[in-house]
Amino acid sequence: MTKFTMFGKLTAHPGKREELVSLLLEASRNLDDIEGCELYIINESVDDPDVIWITELWRDAGAHADSLKNEDVLAVIQRAKPLIAGVEPVRLRPVGGKGLGV
Amino acid sequence: MTKFTMFGKLTAHPGKREELVSLLLEASRNLDDIEGCELYIINESVDDPDVIWITELWRDAGAHADSLKNEDVLAVIQRAKPLIAGVEPVRLRPVGGKGLGV
């Protein structure tokens, strides 16, 4: 199993979560062109009105690293930066369970 | 969109993560019988040797709540408890992205 999962906790500046979610949703429509991206789900925290968690599943860690060199991805990151107060990445190795094969 | 996502951060007692992962993998094989469970992925932290993160996606919050009344699920929780030092649940509302439709 060489798949790679990343949870990204993004904390928006107060009142900016909705705008950040819209930007990420727009960006996620291009993910079919990004090789090796199997899941990219945008979630709003139920308990914290400024927090977004992104669930990413990649074919392997290299595919994730390559995506960060993609011009479209870099452009989205630049647009998102002014809306973001903090980022906490969580690097994970998926080991099994239901839905991993998708 | 009424789907419900839960990230569960489980911290195993030192040296017990492997045993806890095995138990969760065994339990996840029964999830096809649990209604409304769309994803249940078990991940090991890359950076913390005692930490597991579970990614859950449910048809709705009610399906998740109902699963916690299932006898098989309760039995797994009882077996897992002695291995677990701490639990941090993160309740989320998935809003879109790639792979949410599975």
CSV table of C-alpha atoms in Angstrom, one decimal:
chain,number,residue,atom,x,y,z
A,1,MET,CA,0.0,0.0,0.0
A,2,THR,CA,1.7,3.2,-1.2
A,3,LYS,CA,-1.3,5.4,-1.2
A,4,PHE,CA,-1.0,8.8,0.5
A,5,THR,CA,-3.6,10.7,2.5
A,6,MET,CA,-3.5,14.2,3.7
A,7,PHE,CA,-5.9,16.0,6.0
A,8,GLY,CA,-5.6,19.7,5.7
A,9,LYS,CA,-7.1,21.9,8.4
A,10,LEU,CA,-7.5,25.4,7.1
A,11,THR,CA,-8.6,28.2,9.5
A,12,ALA,CA,-10.1,31.1,7.6
A,13,HIS,CA,-9.9,34.7,8.7
A,14,PRO,CA,-13.2,35.4,10.6
A,15,GLY,CA,-16.1,35.6,8.2
A,16,LYS,CA,-14.1,34.4,5.3
A,17,ARG,CA,-14.9,30.6,5.4
A,18,GLU,CA,-17.7,30.8,2.8
A,19,GLU,CA,-15.5,32.6,0.3
A,20,LEU,CA,-12.7,30.1,0.9
A,21,VAL,CA,-15.0,27.1,0.4
A,22,SER,CA,-16.3,28.6,-2.9
A,23,LEU,CA,-12.8,29.0,-4.2
A,24,LEU,CA,-11.9,25.4,-3.2
A,25,LEU,CA,-15.1,24.0,-4.8
A,26,GLU,CA,-14.3,25.9,-8.0
A,27,ALA,CA,-10.7,24.6,-7.9
A,28,SER,CA,-11.8,21.0,-7.3
A,29,ARG,CA,-13.7,20.9,-10.6
A,30,ASN,CA,-10.3,20.8,-12.3
A,31,LEU,CA,-9.0,17.9,-10.3
A,32,ASP,CA,-10.0,15.3,-13.0
A,33,ASP,CA,-7.0,16.7,-14.9
A,34,ILE,CA,-4.6,16.1,-11.9
A,35,GLU,CA,-3.1,12.7,-12.2
A,36,GLY,CA,-3.3,10.4,-9.1
A,37,CYS,CA,-5.9,12.4,-7.2
A,38,GLU,CA,-8.5,9.9,-5.9
A,39,LEU,CA,-10.4,11.9,-3.3
A,40,TYR,CA,-10.5,15.6,-2.6
A,41,ILE,CA,-13.4,16.4,-0.3
A,42,ILE,CA,-14.0,19.8,1.2
A,43,ASN,CA,-15.6,19.7,4.7
A,44,GLU,CA,-16.9,22.5,6.9
A,45,SER,CA,-16.3,22.1,10.7
A,46,VAL,CA,-19.7,21.7,12.5
A,47,ASP,CA,-18.2,23.1,15.7
A,48,ASP,CA,-15.9,25.9,14.5
A,49,PRO,CA,-17.3,28.5,12.1
A,50,ASP,CA,-13.9,29.4,10.6
A,51,VAL,CA,-12.6,25.9,10.0
A,52,ILE,CA,-12.4,23.8,6.9
A,53,TRP,CA,-10.9,20.3,6.7
A,54,ILE,CA,-9.9,18.8,3.3
A,55,THR,CA,-9.7,15.1,2.9
A,56,GLU,CA,-7.2,14.1,0.2
A,57,LEU,CA,-6.4,10.6,-1.1
A,58,TRP,CA,-3.6,10.3,-3.6
A,59,ARG,CA,-2.2,7.3,-5.6
A,60,ASP,CA,1.1,7.9,-3.8
A,61,ALA,CA,3.0,10.7,-2.1
A,62,GLY,CA,4.8,11.6,-5.4
A,63,ALA,CA,1.5,12.4,-7.2
A,64,HIS,CA,0.6,14.8,-4.3
A,65,ALA,CA,4.1,16.4,-4.5
A,66,ASP,CA,3.7,16.7,-8.3
A,67,SER,CA,0.3,18.4,-8.0
A,68,LEU,CA,2.0,21.2,-6.0
A,69,LYS,CA,4.0,22.1,-9.1
A,70,ASN,CA,0.9,22.4,-11.3
A,71,GLU,CA,0.3,26.0,-12.4
A,72,ASP,CA,-3.5,25.9,-11.9
A,73,VAL,CA,-3.0,24.5,-8.4
A,74,LEU,CA,-0.4,27.2,-7.6
A,75,ALA,CA,-2.8,29.9,-8.9
A,76,VAL,CA,-5.5,28.7,-6.5
A,77,ILE,CA,-3.1,28.7,-3.6
A,78,GLN,CA,-2.2,32.3,-4.3
A,79,ARG,CA,-5.8,33.3,-4.5
A,80,ALA,CA,-6.6,31.4,-1.3
A,81,LYS,CA,-3.7,32.8,0.8
A,82,PRO,CA,-5.3,36.1,1.8
A,83,LEU,CA,-8.4,34.3,3.2
A,84,ILE,CA,-6.4,31.8,5.4
A,85,ALA,CA,-5.3,32.5,8.9
A,86,GLY,CA,-3.7,29.1,9.6
A,87,VAL,CA,-2.9,25.7,8.1
A,88,GLU,CA,-2.3,22.4,9.9
A,89,PRO,CA,-1.4,19.5,7.6
A,90,VAL,CA,-1.8,15.9,8.8
A,91,ARG,CA,0.2,13.4,6.8
A,92,LEU,CA,-1.2,9.9,6.8
A,93,ARG,CA,-0.7,6.4,5.4
A,94,PRO,CA,-4.1,4.7,4.7
A,95,VAL,CA,-3.9,1.1,5.7
A,96,GLY,CA,-7.4,-0.2,4.8
A,97,GLY,CA,-11.1,0.0,5.4
A,98,LYS,CA,-14.2,0.7,3.3
A,99,GLY,CA,-13.9,2.9,0.2
A,100,LEU,CA,-10.1,3.0,-0.2
A,101,GLY,CA,-10.2,1.2,-3.5
A,102,VAL,CA,-12.2,3.9,-5.3
B,1,MET,CA,-26.3,18.0,1.1
B,2,THR,CA,-27.1,16.1,4.3
B,3,LYS,CA,-24.0,13.8,4.3
B,4,PHE,CA,-22.0,13.6,7.5
B,5,THR,CA,-18.3,13.2,7.9
B,6,MET,CA,-16.4,12.4,11.0
B,7,PHE,CA,-12.6,12.4,11.4
B,8,GLY,CA,-11.6,10.4,14.5
B,9,LYS,CA,-8.2,10.9,15.9
B,10,LEU,CA,-7.3,7.9,18.1
B,11,THR,CA,-4.1,7.9,20.2
B,12,ALA,CA,-3.1,4.4,21.1
B,13,HIS,CA,-1.2,3.6,24.3
B,14,PRO,CA,2.5,3.5,23.4
B,15,GLY,CA,3.3,0.4,21.3
B,16,LYS,CA,-0.3,-0.5,20.8
B,17,ARG,CA,-1.1,1.2,17.5
B,18,GLU,CA,-0.5,-1.9,15.4
B,19,GLU,CA,-2.9,-4.0,17.5
B,20,LEU,CA,-5.5,-1.3,17.4
B,21,VAL,CA,-5.1,-1.0,13.6
B,22,SER,CA,-5.6,-4.8,13.2
B,23,LEU,CA,-8.7,-4.6,15.3
B,24,LEU,CA,-10.2,-1.8,13.3
B,25,LEU,CA,-9.3,-3.4,10.0
B,26,GLU,CA,-11.1,-6.6,11.1
B,27,ALA,CA,-14.1,-4.6,12.2
B,28,SER,CA,-14.2,-2.6,8.9
B,29,ARG,CA,-14.9,-5.9,7.0
B,30,ASN,CA,-18.4,-5.9,8.5
B,31,LEU,CA,-19.2,-2.4,7.4
B,32,ASP,CA,-21.0,-3.6,4.3
B,33,ASP,CA,-23.8,-4.6,6.7
B,34,ILE,CA,-24.0,-1.2,8.3
B,35,GLU,CA,-26.5,1.0,6.4
B,36,GLY,CA,-25.4,4.4,5.2
B,37,CYS,CA,-21.6,4.0,5.7
B,38,GLU,CA,-20.0,5.2,2.5
B,39,LEU,CA,-16.3,5.5,3.6
B,40,TYR,CA,-14.5,4.2,6.6
B,41,ILE,CA,-10.7,4.5,6.0
B,42,ILE,CA,-8.2,3.7,8.6
B,43,ASN,CA,-5.0,5.8,8.4
B,44,GLU,CA,-1.7,5.8,10.4
B,45,SER,CA,-0.1,9.1,11.2
B,46,VAL,CA,3.2,9.5,9.4
B,47,ASP,CA,4.6,11.8,12.1
B,48,ASP,CA,3.3,10.3,15.3
B,49,PRO,CA,3.8,6.6,15.9
B,50,ASP,CA,0.9,6.3,18.3
B,51,VAL,CA,-1.8,8.1,16.2
B,52,ILE,CA,-4.5,6.7,13.9
B,53,TRP,CA,-7.0,8.9,12.0
B,54,ILE,CA,-10.2,7.4,10.8
B,55,THR,CA,-12.1,9.0,7.8
B,56,GLU,CA,-15.8,8.3,8.0
B,57,LEU,CA,-18.4,9.4,5.4
B,58,TRP,CA,-22.1,8.6,6.2
B,59,ARG,CA,-25.3,9.1,4.2
B,60,ASP,CA,-26.4,11.4,7.0
B,61,ALA,CA,-25.8,12.0,10.7
B,62,GLY,CA,-28.6,9.7,11.7
B,63,ALA,CA,-27.0,6.7,10.0
B,64,HIS,CA,-23.8,7.4,12.0
B,65,ALA,CA,-25.8,7.7,15.2
B,66,ASP,CA,-27.7,4.4,14.4
B,67,SER,CA,-24.4,2.6,13.8
B,68,LEU,CA,-23.4,3.3,17.4
B,69,LYS,CA,-26.4,1.2,18.6
B,70,ASN,CA,-25.3,-1.8,16.5
B,71,GLU,CA,-24.2,-4.7,18.7
B,72,ASP,CA,-21.2,-5.6,16.6
B,73,VAL,CA,-20.0,-2.0,16.6
B,74,LEU,CA,-20.4,-1.8,20.4
B,75,ALA,CA,-18.4,-5.0,20.8
B,76,VAL,CA,-15.5,-3.6,18.7
B,77,ILE,CA,-15.5,-0.4,20.8
B,78,GLN,CA,-15.3,-2.5,24.0
B,79,ARG,CA,-12.4,-4.5,22.6
B,80,ALA,CA,-10.6,-1.3,21.4
B,81,LYS,CA,-11.0,0.7,24.6
B,82,PRO,CA,-8.0,-0.8,26.6
B,83,LEU,CA,-5.7,0.0,23.6
B,84,ILE,CA,-6.8,3.7,23.4
B,85,ALA,CA,-5.2,6.6,25.4
B,86,GLY,CA,-7.3,9.4,23.8
B,87,VAL,CA,-10.0,10.2,21.3
B,88,GLU,CA,-10.6,13.5,19.4
B,89,PRO,CA,-13.7,13.5,17.2
B,90,VAL,CA,-14.0,16.2,14.5
B,91,ARG,CA,-17.5,16.6,13.2
B,92,LEU,CA,-17.8,17.8,9.6
B,93,ARG,CA,-20.3,18.8,6.9
B,94,PRO,CA,-18.9,17.7,3.5
B,95,VAL,CA,-19.7,20.4,1.0
B,96,GLY,CA,-18.3,19.1,-2.3
B,97,GLY,CA,-15.2,18.1,-4.2
B,98,LYS,CA,-13.9,15.0,-5.9
B,99,GLY,CA,-15.1,11.5,-4.7
B,100,LEU,CA,-18.0,12.6,-2.5
B,101,GLY,CA,-20.5,10.9,-4.8
B,102,VAL,CA,-19.2,7.4,-4.1
